[in-house]
């Protein structure tokens, strides 16, 4: 959500119960403006908050010219002093899969776990134990990257792909209609598409290449991992992810207001299949 | 016109090429021939673009939009209207102490701590609570929290009835019992019918004794809970919780759906529908997370020593409570205490010896010796931590501390407040007042592993007495018949012979 409408946006995504205190809100509004200048971002969005057992991480997302690919994340403990997080790589994400438990709130904390790896081939194969050390900062990067790929949501038509392949906000976007807002297929994952490429030509026939370039939420597996509700007397659509408890997406139909925040423990709900 | 076109060329940069777009715009103008093309040129261009984003129309038209927003607004409007006899009752209200809490003030404090709902919603909940207090004879009432569900949410209010005004509900329960009895009677009739036919083998399985439910106003049923899905909608009273439900709820992990009558499909099976599950979870959360500052509550003075064994279950406000400095409260868990009784593994707050009860009820006639023999089998009484135990004695979740304490503001410490966050039940917050906003699920360190189905029972050892003989085929049967007939014929012959022999005599 944008820094200049942060009050409205936080108010709209507060249905899940966690909000920011007035002090934090005010601090955010000021520091996000400074961030935009210092890091030369096109836009700065408040991304969320990861609850640690000692302190919480506040996270903002800075956007460059391409809204989908050029992005950077920064974290802070007091909403004033921000630290840039390294870009996520495949190694960082895979190395932190095995970490369990809550975040502590100390970026230099080191998680240690033992991984067994099979070395050699055929009969010579041997199991080798490797101790892996991951700092909490890297874990934070990995979790943010995972949430971004699995649970970042935008309404259909809000972003547009230009002939050069860059993704920008669609200035012509005027919001989903009430009928569209009730359907999951009018919401997209805001991440590099995976399933779209596997679709058959017949399924792709009705797609408009400049807007339908993302994966739809409808095709998510396991199905039923999104809870779609209308709040505030049916005037706001709220989508909650059941896999990442704490991710809330809001959109006011017929306006271009939309956004998502993640406020939670930073752990994926892997028990989901048992809980329906 | 030319100026405008060049301007447009810059805008129409994406989505398709300029030429295509201009062609479409010009086609539209030529088709429709509006009068003032120059004035509406931008609009036409915009329409053309928007029409490309809109999904292609099906042959099937969408049904007209059902504007649920109007209905919701109607429902909410009732909250803002005063009661029918509002003008007369007002002066009285001022003198009588109302059980309605000041939700807005509470919400303000929670907001300082970064917890809570948006202000509109809090205000509506406040009004909804007022409605609840107006319609029910309540002594105490409190906004307990909000539980999120897949299709809808629950707003939960905790209430206590005034003395002796719960009768109607009990009457209802009795009616239910009556209905059950009738059903039993039907069953018995059926049984009699069945007995005439052929007695079935009786099962030797005896269900384990049911742990009795706790009385209203005690233990896990100390308060009555009301839920509503949306402020303005009617409040629904939740049924009292039974120990079996609490025990079962501990073993399962499910999302709420938002509809109270949804059956809970799970293993191990849960008795009851979602309202029972919700009530059980509320009981567990309350017992685990309702805390107050040390010294705010004290035990009543009139209570004797003897009650200590059972565990004291009442407390009163300490009039001499002076408050504890904020930093101390935020840092040390020892300055917070639980004020709701711990739920024992049995599912009750006060332990009941089930086997003893069985001994008294069913086997009265049996000799005392037998009871003595039974005694070693009796379970050890389960003892939970006493009421008003400091939080510092809470068990850790593996290496994770169960609570996180915090000061709301580090910049203005004079006016800041202390906040506690439960790590065991993510969503539970305490600040002199307790609130729960979340999914109604307990935090677990490792992944949830559903209980495995029990082992398949041993097969009955097969022996000759239960092996089934094979049915004879038709040929065998005929052969058998023929053999029998032959035998008969022989016998008859023999008899005839004998008779003849006798006749000869």
mmCIF file with all atom_site columns, N, CA, C and O in Angstrom, chain A residues 18-62:
data_model
loop_
_atom_site.group_PDB
_atom_site.id
_atom_site.type_symbol
_atom_site.label_atom_id
_atom_site.label_alt_id
_atom_site.label_comp_id
_atom_site.label_asym_id
_atom_site.label_entity_id
_atom_site.label_seq_id
_atom_site.pdbx_PDB_ins_code
_atom_site.Cartn_x
_atom_site.Cartn_y
_atom_site.Cartn_z
_atom_site.occupancy
_atom_site.B_iso_or_equiv
_atom_site.pdbx_formal_charge
_atom_site.auth_seq_id
_atom_site.auth_comp_id
_atom_site.auth_asym_id
_atom_site.auth_atom_id
_atom_site.pdbx_PDB_model_num
ATOM 1   N N  . UNK A 1 18 ? -4.978 -7.303  13.560 1.00 0.00 ? 18 UNK A N  1
ATOM 2   C CA . UNK A 1 18 ? -3.740 -6.648  13.950 1.00 0.00 ? 18 UNK A CA 1
ATOM 3   C C  . UNK A 1 18 ? -3.595 -5.360  13.159 1.00 0.00 ? 18 UNK A C  1
ATOM 4   O O  . UNK A 1 18 ? -3.716 -5.350  11.941 1.00 0.00 ? 18 UNK A O  1
ATOM 5   N N  . UNK A 1 19 ? -3.370 -4.286  13.857 1.00 0.00 ? 19 UNK A N  1
ATOM 6   C CA . UNK A 1 19 ? -3.195 -3.015  13.182 1.00 0.00 ? 19 UNK A CA 1
ATOM 7   C C  . UNK A 1 19 ? -1.882 -2.415  13.664 1.00 0.00 ? 19 UNK A C  1
ATOM 8   O O  . UNK A 1 19 ? -1.179 -3.019  14.464 1.00 0.00 ? 19 UNK A O  1
ATOM 9   N N  . UNK A 1 20 ? -1.569 -1.263  13.184 1.00 0.00 ? 20 UNK A N  1
ATOM 10  C CA . UNK A 1 20 ? -0.384 -0.574  13.690 1.00 0.00 ? 20 UNK A CA 1
ATOM 11  C C  . UNK A 1 20 ? -0.848 0.486   14.684 1.00 0.00 ? 20 UNK A C  1
ATOM 12  O O  . UNK A 1 20 ? -1.925 1.064   14.531 1.00 0.00 ? 20 UNK A O  1
ATOM 13  N N  . UNK A 1 21 ? -0.030 0.741   15.671 1.00 0.00 ? 21 UNK A N  1
ATOM 14  C CA . UNK A 1 21 ? -0.407 1.765   16.631 1.00 0.00 ? 21 UNK A CA 1
ATOM 15  C C  . UNK A 1 21 ? -0.255 3.125   15.955 1.00 0.00 ? 21 UNK A C  1
ATOM 16  O O  . UNK A 1 21 ? 0.472  3.264   14.972 1.00 0.00 ? 21 UNK A O  1
ATOM 17  N N  . UNK A 1 22 ? -0.952 4.146   16.459 1.00 0.00 ? 22 UNK A N  1
ATOM 18  C CA . UNK A 1 22 ? -0.883 5.465   15.823 1.00 0.00 ? 22 UNK A CA 1
ATOM 19  C C  . UNK A 1 22 ? 0.556  5.965   15.690 1.00 0.00 ? 22 UNK A C  1
ATOM 20  O O  . UNK A 1 22 ? 0.907  6.587   14.682 1.00 0.00 ? 22 UNK A O  1
ATOM 21  N N  . UNK A 1 23 ? 1.371  5.656   16.688 1.00 0.00 ? 23 UNK A N  1
ATOM 22  C CA . UNK A 1 23 ? 2.763  6.095   16.649 1.00 0.00 ? 23 UNK A CA 1
ATOM 23  C C  . UNK A 1 23 ? 3.492  5.467   15.462 1.00 0.00 ? 23 UNK A C  1
ATOM 24  O O  . UNK A 1 23 ? 4.187  6.153   14.703 1.00 0.00 ? 23 UNK A O  1
ATOM 25  N N  . UNK A 1 24 ? 3.280  4.155   15.289 1.00 0.00 ? 24 UNK A N  1
ATOM 26  C CA . UNK A 1 24 ? 3.949  3.460   14.183 1.00 0.00 ? 24 UNK A CA 1
ATOM 27  C C  . UNK A 1 24 ? 3.457  3.972   12.841 1.00 0.00 ? 24 UNK A C  1
ATOM 28  O O  . UNK A 1 24 ? 4.233  4.146   11.902 1.00 0.00 ? 24 UNK A O  1
ATOM 29  N N  . UNK A 1 25 ? 2.151  4.231   12.766 1.00 0.00 ? 25 UNK A N  1
ATOM 30  C CA . UNK A 1 25 ? 1.598  4.715   11.505 1.00 0.00 ? 25 UNK A CA 1
ATOM 31  C C  . UNK A 1 25 ? 2.228  6.035   11.126 1.00 0.00 ? 25 UNK A C  1
ATOM 32  O O  . UNK A 1 25 ? 2.639  6.245   9.978  1.00 0.00 ? 25 UNK A O  1
ATOM 33  N N  . UNK A 1 26 ? 2.306  6.937   12.093 1.00 0.00 ? 26 UNK A N  1
ATOM 34  C CA . UNK A 1 26 ? 2.851  8.255   11.812 1.00 0.00 ? 26 UNK A CA 1
ATOM 35  C C  . UNK A 1 26 ? 4.317  8.146   11.402 1.00 0.00 ? 26 UNK A C  1
ATOM 36  O O  . UNK A 1 26 ? 4.755  8.793   10.440 1.00 0.00 ? 26 UNK A O  1
ATOM 37  N N  . UNK A 1 27 ? 5.049  7.289   12.106 1.00 0.00 ? 27 UNK A N  1
ATOM 38  C CA . UNK A 1 27 ? 6.464  7.133   11.790 1.00 0.00 ? 27 UNK A CA 1
ATOM 39  C C  . UNK A 1 27 ? 6.653  6.561   10.397 1.00 0.00 ? 27 UNK A C  1
ATOM 40  O O  . UNK A 1 27 ? 7.519  7.004   9.633  1.00 0.00 ? 27 UNK A O  1
ATOM 41  N N  . UNK A 1 28 ? 5.815  5.599   10.075 1.00 0.00 ? 28 UNK A N  1
ATOM 42  C CA . UNK A 1 28 ? 5.899  4.966   8.750  1.00 0.00 ? 28 UNK A CA 1
ATOM 43  C C  . UNK A 1 28 ? 5.697  5.980   7.648  1.00 0.00 ? 28 UNK A C  1
ATOM 44  O O  . UNK A 1 28 ? 6.437  6.016   6.672  1.00 0.00 ? 28 UNK A O  1
ATOM 45  N N  . UNK A 1 29 ? 4.683  6.809   7.844  1.00 0.00 ? 29 UNK A N  1
ATOM 46  C CA . UNK A 1 29 ? 4.341  7.763   6.801  1.00 0.00 ? 29 UNK A CA 1
ATOM 47  C C  . UNK A 1 29 ? 5.523  8.682   6.501  1.00 0.00 ? 29 UNK A C  1
ATOM 48  O O  . UNK A 1 29 ? 5.785  8.991   5.352  1.00 0.00 ? 29 UNK A O  1
ATOM 49  N N  . UNK A 1 30 ? 6.215  9.080   7.559  1.00 0.00 ? 30 UNK A N  1
ATOM 50  C CA . UNK A 1 30 ? 7.364  9.973   7.345  1.00 0.00 ? 30 UNK A CA 1
ATOM 51  C C  . UNK A 1 30 ? 8.547  9.211   6.735  1.00 0.00 ? 30 UNK A C  1
ATOM 52  O O  . UNK A 1 30 ? 9.150  9.657   5.758  1.00 0.00 ? 30 UNK A O  1
ATOM 53  N N  . UNK A 1 31 ? 8.855  8.060   7.308  1.00 0.00 ? 31 UNK A N  1
ATOM 54  C CA . UNK A 1 31 ? 10.089 7.404   6.879  1.00 0.00 ? 31 UNK A CA 1
ATOM 55  C C  . UNK A 1 31 ? 9.963  6.822   5.479  1.00 0.00 ? 31 UNK A C  1
ATOM 56  O O  . UNK A 1 31 ? 10.954 6.691   4.770  1.00 0.00 ? 31 UNK A O  1
ATOM 57  N N  . UNK A 1 32 ? 8.742  6.499   5.058  1.00 0.00 ? 32 UNK A N  1
ATOM 58  C CA . UNK A 1 32 ? 8.589  5.945   3.719  1.00 0.00 ? 32 UNK A CA 1
ATOM 59  C C  . UNK A 1 32 ? 8.881  6.997   2.662  1.00 0.00 ? 32 UNK A C  1
ATOM 60  O O  . UNK A 1 32 ? 9.409  6.686   1.579  1.00 0.00 ? 32 UNK A O  1
ATOM 61  N N  . UNK A 1 33 ? 8.576  8.238   2.958  1.00 0.00 ? 33 UNK A N  1
ATOM 62  C CA . UNK A 1 33 ? 8.875  9.316   2.015  1.00 0.00 ? 33 UNK A CA 1
ATOM 63  C C  . UNK A 1 33 ? 10.389 9.461   1.865  1.00 0.00 ? 33 UNK A C  1
ATOM 64  O O  . UNK A 1 33 ? 10.916 9.593   0.749  1.00 0.00 ? 33 UNK A O  1
ATOM 65  N N  . UNK A 1 34 ? 11.074 9.387   3.001  1.00 0.00 ? 34 UNK A N  1
ATOM 66  C CA . UNK A 1 34 ? 12.539 9.520   2.951  1.00 0.00 ? 34 UNK A CA 1
ATOM 67  C C  . UNK A 1 34 ? 13.164 8.352   2.202  1.00 0.00 ? 34 UNK A C  1
ATOM 68  O O  . UNK A 1 34 ? 14.091 8.526   1.413  1.00 0.00 ? 34 UNK A O  1
ATOM 69  N N  . UNK A 1 35 ? 12.606 7.158   2.446  1.00 0.00 ? 35 UNK A N  1
ATOM 70  C CA . UNK A 1 35 ? 13.112 5.966   1.762  1.00 0.00 ? 35 UNK A CA 1
ATOM 71  C C  . UNK A 1 35 ? 13.015 6.123   0.254  1.00 0.00 ? 35 UNK A C  1
ATOM 72  O O  . UNK A 1 35 ? 13.924 5.759   -0.480 1.00 0.00 ? 35 UNK A O  1
ATOM 73  N N  . UNK A 1 36 ? 11.882 6.659   -0.175 1.00 0.00 ? 36 UNK A N  1
ATOM 74  C CA . UNK A 1 36 ? 11.638 6.803   -1.601 1.00 0.00 ? 36 UNK A CA 1
ATOM 75  C C  . UNK A 1 36 ? 12.704 7.689   -2.226 1.00 0.00 ? 36 UNK A C  1
ATOM 76  O O  . UNK A 1 36 ? 13.209 7.408   -3.312 1.00 0.00 ? 36 UNK A O  1
ATOM 77  N N  . UNK A 1 37 ? 13.076 8.755   -1.490 1.00 0.00 ? 37 UNK A N  1
ATOM 78  C CA . UNK A 1 37 ? 14.091 9.662   -2.015 1.00 0.00 ? 37 UNK A CA 1
ATOM 79  C C  . UNK A 1 37 ? 15.468 8.994   -1.999 1.00 0.00 ? 37 UNK A C  1
ATOM 80  O O  . UNK A 1 37 ? 16.192 8.989   -2.995 1.00 0.00 ? 37 UNK A O  1
ATOM 81  N N  . UNK A 1 38 ? 15.829 8.381   -0.864 1.00 0.00 ? 38 UNK A N  1
ATOM 82  C CA . UNK A 1 38 ? 17.192 7.874   -0.700 1.00 0.00 ? 38 UNK A CA 1
ATOM 83  C C  . UNK A 1 38 ? 17.500 6.702   -1.625 1.00 0.00 ? 38 UNK A C  1
ATOM 84  O O  . UNK A 1 38 ? 18.600 6.579   -2.140 1.00 0.00 ? 38 UNK A O  1
ATOM 85  N N  . UNK A 1 39 ? 16.533 5.818   -1.794 1.00 0.00 ? 39 UNK A N  1
ATOM 86  C CA . UNK A 1 39 ? 16.810 4.636   -2.607 1.00 0.00 ? 39 UNK A CA 1
ATOM 87  C C  . UNK A 1 39 ? 16.342 4.809   -4.048 1.00 0.00 ? 39 UNK A C  1
ATOM 88  O O  . UNK A 1 39 ? 16.409 3.878   -4.836 1.00 0.00 ? 39 UNK A O  1
ATOM 89  N N  . UNK A 1 40 ? 15.793 5.964   -4.372 1.00 0.00 ? 40 UNK A N  1
ATOM 90  C CA . UNK A 1 40 ? 15.302 6.252   -5.721 1.00 0.00 ? 40 UNK A CA 1
ATOM 91  C C  . UNK A 1 40 ? 14.285 5.227   -6.209 1.00 0.00 ? 40 UNK A C  1
ATOM 92  O O  . UNK A 1 40 ? 14.383 4.673   -7.298 1.00 0.00 ? 40 UNK A O  1
ATOM 93  N N  . UNK A 1 41 ? 13.324 4.959   -5.332 1.00 0.00 ? 41 UNK A N  1
ATOM 94  C CA . UNK A 1 41 ? 12.244 4.059   -5.724 1.00 0.00 ? 41 UNK A CA 1
ATOM 95  C C  . UNK A 1 41 ? 11.170 4.847   -6.460 1.00 0.00 ? 41 UNK A C  1
ATOM 96  O O  . UNK A 1 41 ? 10.998 6.039   -6.208 1.00 0.00 ? 41 UNK A O  1
ATOM 97  N N  . UNK A 1 42 ? 10.451 4.161   -7.351 1.00 0.00 ? 42 UNK A N  1
ATOM 98  C CA . UNK A 1 42 ? 9.278  4.800   -7.947 1.00 0.00 ? 42 UNK A CA 1
ATOM 99  C C  . UNK A 1 42 ? 8.132  4.870   -6.954 1.00 0.00 ? 42 UNK A C  1
ATOM 100 O O  . UNK A 1 42 ? 7.411  5.843   -6.884 1.00 0.00 ? 42 UNK A O  1
ATOM 101 N N  . UNK A 1 43 ? 7.966  3.773   -6.227 1.00 0.00 ? 43 UNK A N  1
ATOM 102 C CA . UNK A 1 43 ? 6.906  3.722   -5.223 1.00 0.00 ? 43 UNK A CA 1
ATOM 103 C C  . UNK A 1 43 ? 7.423  2.950   -4.027 1.00 0.00 ? 43 UNK A C  1
ATOM 104 O O  . UNK A 1 43 ? 8.257  2.048   -4.162 1.00 0.00 ? 43 UNK A O  1
ATOM 105 N N  . UNK A 1 44 ? 6.927  3.271   -2.846 1.00 0.00 ? 44 UNK A N  1
ATOM 106 C CA . UNK A 1 44 ? 7.258  2.506   -1.651 1.00 0.00 ? 44 UNK A CA 1
ATOM 107 C C  . UNK A 1 44 ? 5.953  2.004   -1.054 1.00 0.00 ? 44 UNK A C  1
ATOM 108 O O  . UNK A 1 44 ? 5.012  2.765   -0.865 1.00 0.00 ? 44 UNK A O  1
ATOM 109 N N  . UNK A 1 45 ? 5.883  0.708   -0.802 1.00 0.00 ? 45 UNK A N  1
ATOM 110 C CA . UNK A 1 45 ? 4.662  0.122   -0.266 1.00 0.00 ? 45 UNK A CA 1
ATOM 111 C C  . UNK A 1 45 ? 4.942  -0.500  1.095  1.00 0.00 ? 45 UNK A C  1
ATOM 112 O O  . UNK A 1 45 ? 6.023  -1.067  1.313  1.00 0.00 ? 45 UNK A O  1
ATOM 113 N N  . UNK A 1 46 ? 3.969  -0.388  1.987  1.00 0.00 ? 46 UNK A N  1
ATOM 114 C CA . UNK A 1 46 ? 4.099  -1.102  3.259  1.00 0.00 ? 46 UNK A CA 1
ATOM 115 C C  . UNK A 1 46 ? 3.738  -2.556  2.990  1.00 0.00 ? 46 UNK A C  1
ATOM 116 O O  . UNK A 1 46 ? 2.664  -2.854  2.492  1.00 0.00 ? 46 UNK A O  1
ATOM 117 N N  . UNK A 1 47 ? 4.635  -3.469  3.322  1.00 0.00 ? 47 UNK A N  1
ATOM 118 C CA . UNK A 1 47 ? 4.417  -4.871  2.962  1.00 0.00 ? 47 UNK A CA 1
ATOM 119 C C  . UNK A 1 47 ? 3.816  -5.672  4.116  1.00 0.00 ? 47 UNK A C  1
ATOM 120 O O  . UNK A 1 47 ? 2.943  -6.497  3.927  1.00 0.00 ? 47 UNK A O  1
ATOM 121 N N  . UNK A 1 48 ? 4.300  -5.450  5.326  1.00 0.00 ? 48 UNK A N  1
ATOM 122 C CA . UNK A 1 48 ? 3.743  -6.218  6.428  1.00 0.00 ? 48 UNK A CA 1
ATOM 123 C C  . UNK A 1 48 ? 4.619  -6.230  7.647  1.00 0.00 ? 48 UNK A C  1
ATOM 124 O O  . UNK A 1 48 ? 5.536  -5.418  7.790  1.00 0.00 ? 48 UNK A O  1
ATOM 125 N N  . UNK A 1 49 ? 4.320  -7.176  8.487  1.00 0.00 ? 49 UNK A N  1
ATOM 126 C CA . UNK A 1 49 ? 4.965  -7.239  9.783  1.00 0.00 ? 49 UNK A CA 1
ATOM 127 C C  . UNK A 1 49 ? 5.103  -8.710  10.136 1.00 0.00 ? 49 UNK A C  1
ATOM 128 O O  . UNK A 1 49 ? 4.148  -9.472  10.032 1.00 0.00 ? 49 UNK A O  1
ATOM 129 N N  . UNK A 1 50 ? 6.310  -9.108  10.509 1.00 0.00 ? 50 UNK A N  1
ATOM 130 C CA . UNK A 1 50 ? 6.508  -10.496 10.921 1.00 0.00 ? 50 UNK A CA 1
ATOM 131 C C  . UNK A 1 50 ? 6.747  -10.504 12.415 1.00 0.00 ? 50 UNK A C  1
ATOM 132 O O  . UNK A 1 50 ? 7.641  -9.817  12.931 1.00 0.00 ? 50 UNK A O  1
ATOM 133 N N  . UNK A 1 51 ? 5.910  -11.262 13.124 1.00 0.00 ? 51 UNK A N  1
ATOM 134 C CA . UNK A 1 51 ? 5.947  -11.226 14.577 1.00 0.00 ? 51 UNK A CA 1
ATOM 135 C C  . UNK A 1 51 ? 7.049  -12.135 15.098 1.00 0.00 ? 51 UNK A C  1
ATOM 136 O O  . UNK A 1 51 ? 7.088  -13.321 14.799 1.00 0.00 ? 51 UNK A O  1
ATOM 137 N N  . UNK A 1 52 ? 7.932  -11.569 15.867 1.00 0.00 ? 52 UNK A N  1
ATOM 138 C CA . UNK A 1 52 ? 8.973  -12.359 16.497 1.00 0.00 ? 52 UNK A CA 1
ATOM 139 C C  . UNK A 1 52 ? 8.672  -12.506 17.971 1.00 0.00 ? 52 UNK A C  1
ATOM 140 O O  . UNK A 1 52 ? 7.804  -11.819 18.506 1.00 0.00 ? 52 UNK A O  1
ATOM 141 N N  . UNK A 1 53 ? 9.379  -13.392 18.615 1.00 0.00 ? 53 UNK A N  1
ATOM 142 C CA . UNK A 1 53 ? 9.087  -13.578 20.033 1.00 0.00 ? 53 UNK A CA 1
ATOM 143 C C  . UNK A 1 53 ? 9.640  -12.421 20.857 1.00 0.00 ? 53 UNK A C  1
ATOM 144 O O  . UNK A 1 53 ? 9.120  -12.119 21.919 1.00 0.00 ? 53 UNK A O  1
ATOM 145 N N  . UNK A 1 54 ? 10.681 -11.786 20.412 1.00 0.00 ? 54 UNK A N  1
ATOM 146 C CA . UNK A 1 54 ? 11.207 -10.635 21.165 1.00 0.00 ? 54 UNK A CA 1
ATOM 147 C C  . UNK A 1 54 ? 10.735 -9.322  20.543 1.00 0.00 ? 54 UNK A C  1
ATOM 148 O O  . UNK A 1 54 ? 10.157 -8.494  21.209 1.00 0.00 ? 54 UNK A O  1
ATOM 149 N N  . UNK A 1 55 ? 11.007 -9.146  19.273 1.00 0.00 ? 55 UNK A N  1
ATOM 150 C CA . UNK A 1 55 ? 10.544 -7.917  18.599 1.00 0.00 ? 55 UNK A CA 1
ATOM 151 C C  . UNK A 1 55 ? 9.965  -8.299  17.236 1.00 0.00 ? 55 UNK A C  1
ATOM 152 O O  . UNK A 1 55 ? 10.152 -9.405  16.767 1.00 0.00 ? 55 UNK A O  1
ATOM 153 N N  . UNK A 1 56 ? 9.282  -7.358  16.637 1.00 0.00 ? 56 UNK A N  1
ATOM 154 C CA . UNK A 1 56 ? 8.649  -7.615  15.343 1.00 0.00 ? 56 UNK A CA 1
ATOM 155 C C  . UNK A 1 56 ? 9.435  -6.941  14.226 1.00 0.00 ? 56 UNK A C  1
ATOM 156 O O  . UNK A 1 56 ? 10.036 -5.899  14.431 1.00 0.00 ? 56 UNK A O  1
ATOM 157 N N  . UNK A 1 57 ? 9.402  -7.533  13.062 1.00 0.00 ? 57 UNK A N  1
ATOM 158 C CA . UNK A 1 57 ? 9.994  -6.917  11.881 1.00 0.00 ? 57 UNK A CA 1
ATOM 159 C C  . UNK A 1 57 ? 8.898  -6.174  11.132 1.00 0.00 ? 57 UNK A C  1
ATOM 160 O O  . UNK A 1 57 ? 7.853  -6.746  10.844 1.00 0.00 ? 57 UNK A O  1
ATOM 161 N N  . UNK A 1 58 ? 9.153  -4.927  10.811 1.00 0.00 ? 58 UNK A N  1
ATOM 162 C CA . UNK A 1 58 ? 8.269  -4.204  9.902  1.00 0.00 ? 58 UNK A CA 1
ATOM 163 C C  . UNK A 1 58 ? 8.944  -4.217  8.535  1.00 0.00 ? 58 UNK A C  1
ATOM 164 O O  . UNK A 1 58 ? 10.157 -4.013  8.449  1.00 0.00 ? 58 UNK A O  1
ATOM 165 N N  . UNK A 1 59 ? 8.174  -4.465  7.517  1.00 0.00 ? 59 UNK A N  1
ATOM 166 C CA . UNK A 1 59 ? 8.781  -4.649  6.205  1.00 0.00 ? 59 UNK A CA 1
ATOM 167 C C  . UNK A 1 59 ? 8.123  -3.738  5.173  1.00 0.00 ? 59 UNK A C  1
ATOM 168 O O  . UNK A 1 59 ? 6.890  -3.657  5.109  1.00 0.00 ? 59 UNK A O  1
ATOM 169 N N  . UNK A 1 60 ? 8.928  -3.033  4.394  1.00 0.00 ? 60 UNK A N  1
ATOM 170 C CA . UNK A 1 60 ? 8.386  -2.265  3.268  1.00 0.00 ? 60 UNK A CA 1
ATOM 171 C C  . UNK A 1 60 ? 9.017  -2.764  1.979  1.00 0.00 ? 60 UNK A C  1
ATOM 172 O O  . UNK A 1 60 ? 10.071 -3.398  1.985  1.00 0.00 ? 60 UNK A O  1
ATOM 173 N N  . UNK A 1 61 ? 8.315  -2.480  0.901  1.00 0.00 ? 61 UNK A N  1
ATOM 174 C CA . UNK A 1 61 ? 8.744  -2.954  -0.397 1.00 0.00 ? 61 UNK A CA 1
ATOM 175 C C  . UNK A 1 61 ? 8.940  -1.731  -1.282 1.00 0.00 ? 61 UNK A C  1
ATOM 176 O O  . UNK A 1 61 ? 8.055  -0.879  -1.365 1.00 0.00 ? 61 UNK A O  1
ATOM 177 N N  . UNK A 1 62 ? 10.102 -1.619  -1.890 1.00 0.00 ? 62 UNK A N  1
ATOM 178 C CA . UNK A 1 62 ? 10.352 -0.510  -2.791 1.00 0.00 ? 62 UNK A CA 1
ATOM 179 C C  . UNK A 1 62 ? 10.293 -0.992  -4.223 1.00 0.00 ? 62 UNK A C  1
ATOM 180 O O  . UNK A 1 62 ? 10.771 -2.080  -4.533 1.00 0.00 ? 62 UNK A O  1
#
